[in-house]
mmCIF file of C-alpha atoms in Angstrom:
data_model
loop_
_atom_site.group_PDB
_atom_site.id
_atom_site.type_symbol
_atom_site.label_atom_id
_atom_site.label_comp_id
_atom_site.label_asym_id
_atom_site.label_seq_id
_atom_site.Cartn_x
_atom_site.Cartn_y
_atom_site.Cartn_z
ATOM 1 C CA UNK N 1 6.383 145.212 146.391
ATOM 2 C CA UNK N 2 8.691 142.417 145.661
ATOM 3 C CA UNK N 3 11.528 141.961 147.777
ATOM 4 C CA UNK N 4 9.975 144.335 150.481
ATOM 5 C CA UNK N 5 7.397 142.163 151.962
ATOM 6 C CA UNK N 6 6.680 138.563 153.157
ATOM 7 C CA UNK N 7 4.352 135.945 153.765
ATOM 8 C CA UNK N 8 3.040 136.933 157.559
ATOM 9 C CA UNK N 9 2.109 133.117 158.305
ATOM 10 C CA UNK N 10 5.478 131.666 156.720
ATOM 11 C CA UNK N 11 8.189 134.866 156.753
ATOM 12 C CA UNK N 12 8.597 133.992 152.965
ATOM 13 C CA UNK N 13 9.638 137.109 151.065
ATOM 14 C CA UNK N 14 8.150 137.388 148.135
ATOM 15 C CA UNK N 15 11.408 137.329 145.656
ATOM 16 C CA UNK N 16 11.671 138.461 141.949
ATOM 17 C CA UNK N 17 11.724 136.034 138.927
ATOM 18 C CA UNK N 18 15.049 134.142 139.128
ATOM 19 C CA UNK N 19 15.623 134.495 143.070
ATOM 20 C CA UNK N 20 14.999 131.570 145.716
ATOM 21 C CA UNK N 21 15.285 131.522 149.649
ATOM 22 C CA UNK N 22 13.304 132.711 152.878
ATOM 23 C CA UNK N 23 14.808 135.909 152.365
ATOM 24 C CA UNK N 24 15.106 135.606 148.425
ATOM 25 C CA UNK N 25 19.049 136.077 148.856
ATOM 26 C CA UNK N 26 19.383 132.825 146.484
ATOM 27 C CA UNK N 27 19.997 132.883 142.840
ATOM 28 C CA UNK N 28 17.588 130.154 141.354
ATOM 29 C CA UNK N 29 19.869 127.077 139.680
ATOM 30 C CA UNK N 30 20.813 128.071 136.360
ATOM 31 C CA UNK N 31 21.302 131.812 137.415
ATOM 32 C CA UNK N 32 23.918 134.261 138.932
ATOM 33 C CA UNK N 33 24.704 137.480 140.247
ATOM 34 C CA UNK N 34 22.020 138.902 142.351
ATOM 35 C CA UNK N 35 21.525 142.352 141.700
ATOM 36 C CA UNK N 36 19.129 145.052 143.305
ATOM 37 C CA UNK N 37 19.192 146.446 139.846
ATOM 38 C CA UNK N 38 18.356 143.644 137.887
ATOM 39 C CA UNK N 39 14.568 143.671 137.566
ATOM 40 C CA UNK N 40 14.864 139.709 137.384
ATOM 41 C CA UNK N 41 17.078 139.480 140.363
ATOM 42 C CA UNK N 42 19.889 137.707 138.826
ATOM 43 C CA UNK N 43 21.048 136.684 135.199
ATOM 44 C CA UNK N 44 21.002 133.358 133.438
ATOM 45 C CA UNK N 45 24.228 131.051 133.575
ATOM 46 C CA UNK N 46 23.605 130.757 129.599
ATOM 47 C CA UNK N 47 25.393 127.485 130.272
ATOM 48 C CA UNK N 48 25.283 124.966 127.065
ATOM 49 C CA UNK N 49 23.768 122.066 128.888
ATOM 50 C CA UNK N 50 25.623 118.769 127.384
ATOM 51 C CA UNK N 51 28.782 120.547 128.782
ATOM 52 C CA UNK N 52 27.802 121.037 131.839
ATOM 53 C CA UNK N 53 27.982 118.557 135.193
ATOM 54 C CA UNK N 54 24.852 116.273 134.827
ATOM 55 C CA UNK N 55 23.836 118.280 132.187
ATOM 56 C CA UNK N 56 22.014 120.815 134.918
ATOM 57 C CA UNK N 57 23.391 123.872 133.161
ATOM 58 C CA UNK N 58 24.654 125.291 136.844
ATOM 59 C CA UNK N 59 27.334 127.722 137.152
ATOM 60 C CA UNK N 60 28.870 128.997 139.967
ATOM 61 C CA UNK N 61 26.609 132.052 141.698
ATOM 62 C CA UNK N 62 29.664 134.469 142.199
ATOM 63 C CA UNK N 63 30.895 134.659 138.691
ATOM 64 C CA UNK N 64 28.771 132.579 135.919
ATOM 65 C CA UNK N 65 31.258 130.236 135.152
ATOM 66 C CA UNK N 66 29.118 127.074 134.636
ATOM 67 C CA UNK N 67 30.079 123.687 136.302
ATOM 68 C CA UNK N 68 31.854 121.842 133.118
ATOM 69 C CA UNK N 69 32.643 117.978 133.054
ATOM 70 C CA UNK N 70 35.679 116.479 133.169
ATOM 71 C CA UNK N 71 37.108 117.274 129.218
ATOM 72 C CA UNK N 72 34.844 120.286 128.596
ATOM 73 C CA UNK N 73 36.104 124.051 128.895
ATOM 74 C CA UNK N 74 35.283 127.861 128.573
ATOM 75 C CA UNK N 75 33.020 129.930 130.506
ATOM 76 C CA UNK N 76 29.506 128.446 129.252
ATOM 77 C CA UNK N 77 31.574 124.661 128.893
ATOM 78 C CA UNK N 78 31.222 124.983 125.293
ATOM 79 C CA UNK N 79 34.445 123.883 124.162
ATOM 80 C CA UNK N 80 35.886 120.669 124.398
ATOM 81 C CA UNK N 81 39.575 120.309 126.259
ATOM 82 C CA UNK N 82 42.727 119.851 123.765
ATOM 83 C CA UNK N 83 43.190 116.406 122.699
ATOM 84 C CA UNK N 84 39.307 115.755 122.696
ATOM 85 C CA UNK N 85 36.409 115.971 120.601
ATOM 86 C CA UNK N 86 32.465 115.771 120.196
ATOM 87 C CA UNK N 87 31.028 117.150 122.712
ATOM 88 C CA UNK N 88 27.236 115.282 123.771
ATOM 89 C CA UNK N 89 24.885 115.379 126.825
ATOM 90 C CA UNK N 90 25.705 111.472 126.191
ATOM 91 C CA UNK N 91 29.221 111.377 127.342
ATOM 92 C CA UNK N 92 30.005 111.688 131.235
ATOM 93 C CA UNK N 93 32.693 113.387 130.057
ATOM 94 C CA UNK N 94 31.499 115.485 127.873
ATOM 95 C CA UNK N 95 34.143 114.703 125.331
ATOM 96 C CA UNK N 96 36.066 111.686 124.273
ATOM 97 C CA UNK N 97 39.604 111.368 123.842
ATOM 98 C CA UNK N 98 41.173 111.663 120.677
ATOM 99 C CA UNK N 99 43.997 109.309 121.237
ATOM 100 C CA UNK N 100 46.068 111.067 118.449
ATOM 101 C CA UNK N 101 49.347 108.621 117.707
ATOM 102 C CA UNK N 102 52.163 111.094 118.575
ATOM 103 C CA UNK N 103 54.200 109.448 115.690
ATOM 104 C CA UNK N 104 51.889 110.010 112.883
ATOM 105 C CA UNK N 105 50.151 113.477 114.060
ATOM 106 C CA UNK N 106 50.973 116.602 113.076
ATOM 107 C CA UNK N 107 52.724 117.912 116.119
ATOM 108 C CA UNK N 108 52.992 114.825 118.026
ATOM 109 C CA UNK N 109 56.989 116.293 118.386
ATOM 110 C CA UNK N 110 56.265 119.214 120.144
ATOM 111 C CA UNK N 111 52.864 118.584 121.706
ATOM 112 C CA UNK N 112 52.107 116.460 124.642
ATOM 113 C CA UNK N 113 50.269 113.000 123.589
ATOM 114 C CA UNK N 114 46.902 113.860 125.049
ATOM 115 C CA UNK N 115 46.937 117.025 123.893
ATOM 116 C CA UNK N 116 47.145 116.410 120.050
ATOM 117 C CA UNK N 117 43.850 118.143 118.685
ATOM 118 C CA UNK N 118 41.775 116.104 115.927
ATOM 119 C CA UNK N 119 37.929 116.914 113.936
ATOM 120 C CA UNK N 120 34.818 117.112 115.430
ATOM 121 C CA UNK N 121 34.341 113.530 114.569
ATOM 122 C CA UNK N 122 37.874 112.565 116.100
ATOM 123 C CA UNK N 123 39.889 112.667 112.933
ATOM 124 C CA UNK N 124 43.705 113.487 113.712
ATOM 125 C CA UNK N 125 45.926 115.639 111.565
ATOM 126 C CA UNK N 126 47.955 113.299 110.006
ATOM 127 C CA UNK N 127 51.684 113.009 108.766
ATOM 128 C CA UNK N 128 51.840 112.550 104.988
ATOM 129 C CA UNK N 129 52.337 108.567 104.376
ATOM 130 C CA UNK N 130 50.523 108.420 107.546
ATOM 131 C CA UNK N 131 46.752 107.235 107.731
ATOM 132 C CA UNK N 132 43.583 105.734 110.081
ATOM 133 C CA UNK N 133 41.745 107.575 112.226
ATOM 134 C CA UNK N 134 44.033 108.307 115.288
ATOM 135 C CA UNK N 135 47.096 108.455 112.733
ATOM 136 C CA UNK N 136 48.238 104.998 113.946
ATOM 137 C CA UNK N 137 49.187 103.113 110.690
ATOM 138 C CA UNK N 138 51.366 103.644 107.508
ATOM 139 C CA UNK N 139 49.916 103.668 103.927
ATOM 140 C CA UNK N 140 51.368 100.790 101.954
ATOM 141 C CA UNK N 141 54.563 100.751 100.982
ATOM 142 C CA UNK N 142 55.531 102.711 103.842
ATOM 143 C CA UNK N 143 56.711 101.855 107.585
ATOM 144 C CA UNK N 144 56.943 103.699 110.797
ATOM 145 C CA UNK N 145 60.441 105.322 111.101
ATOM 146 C CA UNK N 146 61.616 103.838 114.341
ATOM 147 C CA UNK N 147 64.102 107.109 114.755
ATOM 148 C CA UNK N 148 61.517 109.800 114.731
ATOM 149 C CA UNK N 149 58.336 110.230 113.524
ATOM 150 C CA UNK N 150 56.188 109.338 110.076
ATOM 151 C CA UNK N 151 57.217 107.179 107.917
ATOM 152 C CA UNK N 152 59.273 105.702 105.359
ATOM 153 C CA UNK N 153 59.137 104.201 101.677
ATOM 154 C CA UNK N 154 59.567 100.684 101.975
ATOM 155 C CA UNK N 155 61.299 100.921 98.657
ATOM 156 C CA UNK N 156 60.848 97.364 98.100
ATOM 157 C CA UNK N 157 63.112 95.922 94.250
ATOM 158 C CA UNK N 158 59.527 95.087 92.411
ATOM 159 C CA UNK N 159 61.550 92.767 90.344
ATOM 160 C CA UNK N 160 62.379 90.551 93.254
ATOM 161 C CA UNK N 161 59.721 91.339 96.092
ATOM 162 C CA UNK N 162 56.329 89.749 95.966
ATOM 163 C CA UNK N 163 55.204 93.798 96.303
ATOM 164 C CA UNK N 164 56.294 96.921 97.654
ATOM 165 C CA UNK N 165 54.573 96.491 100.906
ATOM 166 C CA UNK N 166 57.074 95.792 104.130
ATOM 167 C CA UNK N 167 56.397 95.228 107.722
ATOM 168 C CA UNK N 168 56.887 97.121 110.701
ATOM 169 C CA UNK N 169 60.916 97.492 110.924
ATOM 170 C CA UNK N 170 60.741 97.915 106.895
ATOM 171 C CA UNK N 171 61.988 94.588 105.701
ATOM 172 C CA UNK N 172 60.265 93.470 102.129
ATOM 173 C CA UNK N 173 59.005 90.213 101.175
ATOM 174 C CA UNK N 174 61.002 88.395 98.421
ATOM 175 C CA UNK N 175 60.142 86.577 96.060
ATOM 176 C CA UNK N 176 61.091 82.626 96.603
ATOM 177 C CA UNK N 177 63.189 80.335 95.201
ATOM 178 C CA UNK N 178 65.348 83.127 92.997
ATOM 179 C CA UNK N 179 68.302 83.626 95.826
ATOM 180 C CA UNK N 180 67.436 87.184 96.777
ATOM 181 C CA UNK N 181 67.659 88.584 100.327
ATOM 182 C CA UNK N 182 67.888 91.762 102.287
ATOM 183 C CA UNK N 183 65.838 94.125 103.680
ATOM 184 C CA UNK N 184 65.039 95.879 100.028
ATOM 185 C CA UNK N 185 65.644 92.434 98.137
ATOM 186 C CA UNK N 186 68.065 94.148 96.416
ATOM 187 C CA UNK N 187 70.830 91.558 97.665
ATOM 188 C CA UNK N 188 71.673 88.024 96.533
ATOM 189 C CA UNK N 189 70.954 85.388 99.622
ATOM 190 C CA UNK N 190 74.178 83.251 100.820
ATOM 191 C CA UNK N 191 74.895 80.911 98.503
ATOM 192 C CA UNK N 192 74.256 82.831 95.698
ATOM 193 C CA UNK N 193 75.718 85.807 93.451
ATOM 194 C CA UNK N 194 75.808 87.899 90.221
ATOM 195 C CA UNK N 195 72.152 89.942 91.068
ATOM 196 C CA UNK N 196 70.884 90.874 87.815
ATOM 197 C CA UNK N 197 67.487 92.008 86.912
ATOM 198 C CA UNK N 198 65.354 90.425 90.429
ATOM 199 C CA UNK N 199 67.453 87.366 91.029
ATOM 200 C CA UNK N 200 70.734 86.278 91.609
ATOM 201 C CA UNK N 201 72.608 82.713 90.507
ATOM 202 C CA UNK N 202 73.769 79.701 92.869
ATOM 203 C CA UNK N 203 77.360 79.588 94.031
ATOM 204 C CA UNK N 204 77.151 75.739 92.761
ATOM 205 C CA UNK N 205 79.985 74.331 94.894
ATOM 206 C CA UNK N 206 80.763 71.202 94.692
ATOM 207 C CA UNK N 207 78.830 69.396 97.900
ATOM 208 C CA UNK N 208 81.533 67.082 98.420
ATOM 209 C CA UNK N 209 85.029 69.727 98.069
ATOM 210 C CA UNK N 210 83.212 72.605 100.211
ATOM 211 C CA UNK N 211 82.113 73.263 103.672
ATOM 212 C CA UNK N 212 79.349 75.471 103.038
ATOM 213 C CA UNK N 213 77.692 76.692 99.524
ATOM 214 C CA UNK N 214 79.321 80.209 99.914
ATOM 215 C CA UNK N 215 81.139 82.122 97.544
ATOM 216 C CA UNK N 216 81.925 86.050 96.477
ATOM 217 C CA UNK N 217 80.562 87.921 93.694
ATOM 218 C CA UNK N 218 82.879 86.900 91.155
ATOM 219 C CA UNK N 219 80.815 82.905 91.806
ATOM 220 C CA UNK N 220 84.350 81.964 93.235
ATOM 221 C CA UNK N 221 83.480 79.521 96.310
ATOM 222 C CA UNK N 222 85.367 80.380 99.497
ATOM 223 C CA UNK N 223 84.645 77.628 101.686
ATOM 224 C CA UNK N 224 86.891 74.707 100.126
ATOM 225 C CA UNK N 225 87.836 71.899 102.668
ATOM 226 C CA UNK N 226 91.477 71.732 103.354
ATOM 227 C CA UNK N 227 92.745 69.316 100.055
ATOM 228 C CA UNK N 228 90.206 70.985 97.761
ATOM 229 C CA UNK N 229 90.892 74.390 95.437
ATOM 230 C CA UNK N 230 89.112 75.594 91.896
ATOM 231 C CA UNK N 231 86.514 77.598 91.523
ATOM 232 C CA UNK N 232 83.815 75.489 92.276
ATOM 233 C CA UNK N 233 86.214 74.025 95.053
ATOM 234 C CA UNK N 234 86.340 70.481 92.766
ATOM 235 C CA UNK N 235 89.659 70.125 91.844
ATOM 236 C CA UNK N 236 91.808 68.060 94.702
ATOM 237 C CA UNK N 237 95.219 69.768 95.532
ATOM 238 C CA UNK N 238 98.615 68.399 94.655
ATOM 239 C CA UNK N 239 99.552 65.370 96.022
ATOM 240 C CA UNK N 240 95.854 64.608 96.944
ATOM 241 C CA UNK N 241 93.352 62.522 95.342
ATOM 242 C CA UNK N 242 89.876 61.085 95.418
ATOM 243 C CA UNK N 243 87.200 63.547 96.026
ATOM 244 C CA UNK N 244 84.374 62.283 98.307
ATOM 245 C CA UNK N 245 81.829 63.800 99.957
ATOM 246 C CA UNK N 246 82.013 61.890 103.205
ATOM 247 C CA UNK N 247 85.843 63.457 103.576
ATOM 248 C CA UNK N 248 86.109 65.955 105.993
ATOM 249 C CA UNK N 249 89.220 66.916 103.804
ATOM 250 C CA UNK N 250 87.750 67.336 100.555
ATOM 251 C CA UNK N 251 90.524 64.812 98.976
ATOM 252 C CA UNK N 252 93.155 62.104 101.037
ATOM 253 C CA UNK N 253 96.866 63.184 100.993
ATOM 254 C CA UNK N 254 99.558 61.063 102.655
ATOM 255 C CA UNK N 255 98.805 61.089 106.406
ATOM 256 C CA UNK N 256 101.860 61.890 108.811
ATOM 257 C CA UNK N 257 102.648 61.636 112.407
ATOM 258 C CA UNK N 258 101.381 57.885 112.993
ATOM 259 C CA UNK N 259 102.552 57.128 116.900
ATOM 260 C CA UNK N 260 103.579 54.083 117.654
ATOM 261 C CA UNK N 261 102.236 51.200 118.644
ATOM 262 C CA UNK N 262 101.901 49.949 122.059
ATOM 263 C CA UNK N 263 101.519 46.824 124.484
ATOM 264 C CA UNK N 264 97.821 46.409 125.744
ATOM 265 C CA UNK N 265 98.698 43.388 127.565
ATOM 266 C CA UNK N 266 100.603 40.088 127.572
ATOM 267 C CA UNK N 267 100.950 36.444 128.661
ATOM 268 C CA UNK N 268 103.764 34.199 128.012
ATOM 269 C CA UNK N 269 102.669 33.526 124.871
ATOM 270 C CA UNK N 270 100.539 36.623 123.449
ATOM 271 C CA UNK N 271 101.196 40.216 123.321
ATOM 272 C CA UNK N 272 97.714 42.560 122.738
ATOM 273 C CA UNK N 273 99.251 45.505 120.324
ATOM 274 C CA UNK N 274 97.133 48.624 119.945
ATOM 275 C CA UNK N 275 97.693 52.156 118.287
ATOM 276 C CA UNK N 276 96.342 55.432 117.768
ATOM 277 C CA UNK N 277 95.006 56.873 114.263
ATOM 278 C CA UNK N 278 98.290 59.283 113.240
ATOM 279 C CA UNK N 279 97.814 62.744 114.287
ATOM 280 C CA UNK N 280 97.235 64.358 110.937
ATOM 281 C CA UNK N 281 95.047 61.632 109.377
ATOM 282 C CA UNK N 282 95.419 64.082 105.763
ATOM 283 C CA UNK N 283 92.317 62.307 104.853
ATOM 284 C CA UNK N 284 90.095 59.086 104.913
ATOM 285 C CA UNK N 285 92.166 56.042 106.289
ATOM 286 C CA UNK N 286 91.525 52.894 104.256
ATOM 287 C CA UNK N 287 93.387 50.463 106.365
ATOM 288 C CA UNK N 288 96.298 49.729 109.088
ATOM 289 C CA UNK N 289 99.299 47.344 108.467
ATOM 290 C CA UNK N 290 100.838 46.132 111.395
ATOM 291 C CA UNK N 291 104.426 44.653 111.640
ATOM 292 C CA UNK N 292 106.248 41.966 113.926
ATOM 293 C CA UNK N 293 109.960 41.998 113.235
ATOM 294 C CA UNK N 294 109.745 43.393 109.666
ATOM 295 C CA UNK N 295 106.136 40.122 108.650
ATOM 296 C CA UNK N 296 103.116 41.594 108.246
ATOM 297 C CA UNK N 297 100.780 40.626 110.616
ATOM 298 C CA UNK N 298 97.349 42.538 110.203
ATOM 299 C CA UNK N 299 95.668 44.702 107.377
ATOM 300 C CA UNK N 300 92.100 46.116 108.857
ATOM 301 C CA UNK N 301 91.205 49.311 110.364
ATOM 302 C CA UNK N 302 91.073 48.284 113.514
ATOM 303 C CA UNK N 303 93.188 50.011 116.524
ATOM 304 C CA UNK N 304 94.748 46.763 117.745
ATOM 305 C CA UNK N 305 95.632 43.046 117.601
ATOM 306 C CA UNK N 306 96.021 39.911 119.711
ATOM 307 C CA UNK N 307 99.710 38.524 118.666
ATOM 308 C CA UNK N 308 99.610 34.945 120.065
ATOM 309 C CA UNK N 309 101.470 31.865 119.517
ATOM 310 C CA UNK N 310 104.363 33.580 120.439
ATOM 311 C CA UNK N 311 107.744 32.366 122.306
ATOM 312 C CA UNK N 312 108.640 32.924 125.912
ATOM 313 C CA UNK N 313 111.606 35.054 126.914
ATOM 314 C CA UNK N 314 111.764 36.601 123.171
ATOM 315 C CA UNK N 315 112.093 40.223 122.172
ATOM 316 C CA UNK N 316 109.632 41.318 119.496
ATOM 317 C CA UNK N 317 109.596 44.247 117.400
ATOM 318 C CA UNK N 318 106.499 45.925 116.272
ATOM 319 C CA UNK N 319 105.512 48.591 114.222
ATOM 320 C CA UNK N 320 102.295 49.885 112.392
ATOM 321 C CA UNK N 321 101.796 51.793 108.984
ATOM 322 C CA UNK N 322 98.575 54.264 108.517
ATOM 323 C CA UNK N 323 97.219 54.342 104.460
ATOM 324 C CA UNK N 324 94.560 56.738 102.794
ATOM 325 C CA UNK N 325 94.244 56.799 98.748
ATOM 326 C CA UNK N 326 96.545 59.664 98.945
ATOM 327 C CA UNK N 327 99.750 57.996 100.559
ATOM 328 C CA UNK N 328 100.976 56.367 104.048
ATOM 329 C CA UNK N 329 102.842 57.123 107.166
ATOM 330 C CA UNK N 330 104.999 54.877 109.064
ATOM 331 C CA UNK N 331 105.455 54.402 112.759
ATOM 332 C CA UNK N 332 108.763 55.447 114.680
ATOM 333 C CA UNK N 333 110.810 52.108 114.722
ATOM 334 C CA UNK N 334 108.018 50.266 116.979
ATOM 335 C CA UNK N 335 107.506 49.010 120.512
ATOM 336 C CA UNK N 336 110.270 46.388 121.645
ATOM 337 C CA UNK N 337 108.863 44.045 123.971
ATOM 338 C CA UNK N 338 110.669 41.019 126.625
ATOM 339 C CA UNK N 339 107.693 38.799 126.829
ATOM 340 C CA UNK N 340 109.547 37.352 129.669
ATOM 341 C CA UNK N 341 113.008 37.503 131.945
ATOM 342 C CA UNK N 342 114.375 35.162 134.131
ATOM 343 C CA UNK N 343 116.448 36.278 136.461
ATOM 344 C CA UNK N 344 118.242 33.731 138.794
ATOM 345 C CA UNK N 345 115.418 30.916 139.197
ATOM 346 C CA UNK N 346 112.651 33.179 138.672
ATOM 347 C CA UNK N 347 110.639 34.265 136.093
ATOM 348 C CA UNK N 348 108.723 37.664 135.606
ATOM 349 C CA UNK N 349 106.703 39.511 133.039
ATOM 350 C CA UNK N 350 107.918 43.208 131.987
#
């Protein structure tokens, strides 16, 4: 009778079907529970192989539970963990990951990353808008909301955007050379106004009365130089004239505040004037005049002059005048100068 007698040679019992062991208290692998009232000696795992550790089918002898792999679950490893999919005797693992983007899954705001469920062929539940197989990309004409999750119309002005397709913080191609801007190209770029049906016009300031090409949305320029006004900023202000480009005014007014001159240095018989350009130059300076005792001496824009042929122990009076197109300024009454003293039998220079 099975399980009652042995081999006399070996001491092998002689054990029923699905029992193993000198003493047949084994449950063969693949099998579980031994039981004096199961004819069979134990019962099968029923394990579903491809989900089970090296695909051996084994479960553990006390309970059934098979020996699953690393993503696969339930009693007979049938089932493949949350956030995984198609299970194969192929796969280590048993399952691979999903890899559901949290952003564009259905869920992805409540349920962990790795646990977002997709098909058996590792499709994820995607967010309308939302598409690819992990949910990782927007449809066109849509971008990822960078607050939250899904995402947004690009709502892109298909009058003034090459199309209504933007990139990944929602901005929208526009279309070139029609002064449009902004995120929608719904706006008119600087240096332009007046959007109307896709484009916008040029400011058209005047290059040489404006700073920069800016102006509101009236086409008034706002960024006159100082001597400049109008609405293109090309009219020269009172008391100004001579719009250039090259003017850092605009236009020249009358300059003001021209110092006066001063000695360099001096012999017996030459003095070396110089001056500074006045402090408000109002403009382009054309030239300099320079003045010994009331004579004209120099015309130039230079910042000083060598006064020679000049007498010894003489004062000399000098003064300078500053010009633009727009007016002059004249020195305070102008250096005085001893070229020399004597005092007793000496002479000296001051």
């Amino acid at each position: 009778m099975v399980g009652t007698q042995c081999n006399k040679d070996t001491g092998q019992c002689f054990c029923k079907q699905y029992v193993t062991g000198t003493e047949c208290n084994t449950c063969l692998p693949g099998f579980f529970n031994l039981s004096k009232t199961n004819f069979e000696g134990c019962s099968p795992c029923n394990c579903v192989i491809q989900g089970t550790v090296l695909n051996k089918g084994e479960c553990y002898p006390n309970n059934g539970s098979c020996l699953c792999k690393k993503y696969v679950t339930g009693r007979t490893c049938n089932l493949c963990k949350a956030g995984t999919f198609g299970l194969t005797d192929l796969n280590e693992e048993g399952c691979a990951k999903c890899n559901c983007d949290s952003r564009g899954t259905w869920g992805g705001d409540v349920t962990p990353k790795g646990e977002l469920n997709c098909s058996s062929v590792g499709q994820c539940n995607c967010l309308p808008n939302v598409t690819d197989t992990t949910c990782n990309k927007c449809i066109d004409g849509f971008y990822w909301n960078s607050s939250g999750f899904g995402c947004l119309p690009c709502d892109c002005n298909l009058m003034s955007s090459l199309s209504n397709v933007c990139n990944n913080n929602g901005s929208c191609v526009c279309k070139p050379n029609i002064g449009v801007d902004g995120m929608r190209c719904d706006k008119c770029a600087k240096g332009y106004f007046n959007f109307s049906n896709g484009k916008c016009s040029p400011c058209k300031c005047n290059n040489a009365g404006s700073l920069f090409q800016l102006c509101d949305d009236y086409g008034n320029c706002t960024q006159c130089k100082a001597n400049v006004v109008g609405m293109k900023c090309d009219v020269c202000k009172l008391g100004t004239t001579t719009l250039e480009d090259r003017n850092p005014f605009g236009c020249s007014g009358a300059p003001s505040q021209q110092g006066a001159p001063f000695v360099l240095f001096q012999t017996s018989r030459l003095i070396n004037i110089g001056w500074f350009p006045p402090d408000n130059s109002n403009g382009i300076l054309t030239k300099y005049e320079l003045y010994r005792d009331r004579t004209k001496i120099f015309v130039g824009l230079d910042n000083n002059y060598n006064d020679n042929n000049l007498k010894p122990y003489t004062y000399y009076s000098y003064n300078v005048i500053s010009y633009t197109a727009g007016g002059s300024s004249v020195s305070d009454n102008g250096v005085f100068h001893l070229a020399y003293t004597c005092r007793s039998t000496s002479c000296t220079s001051i």
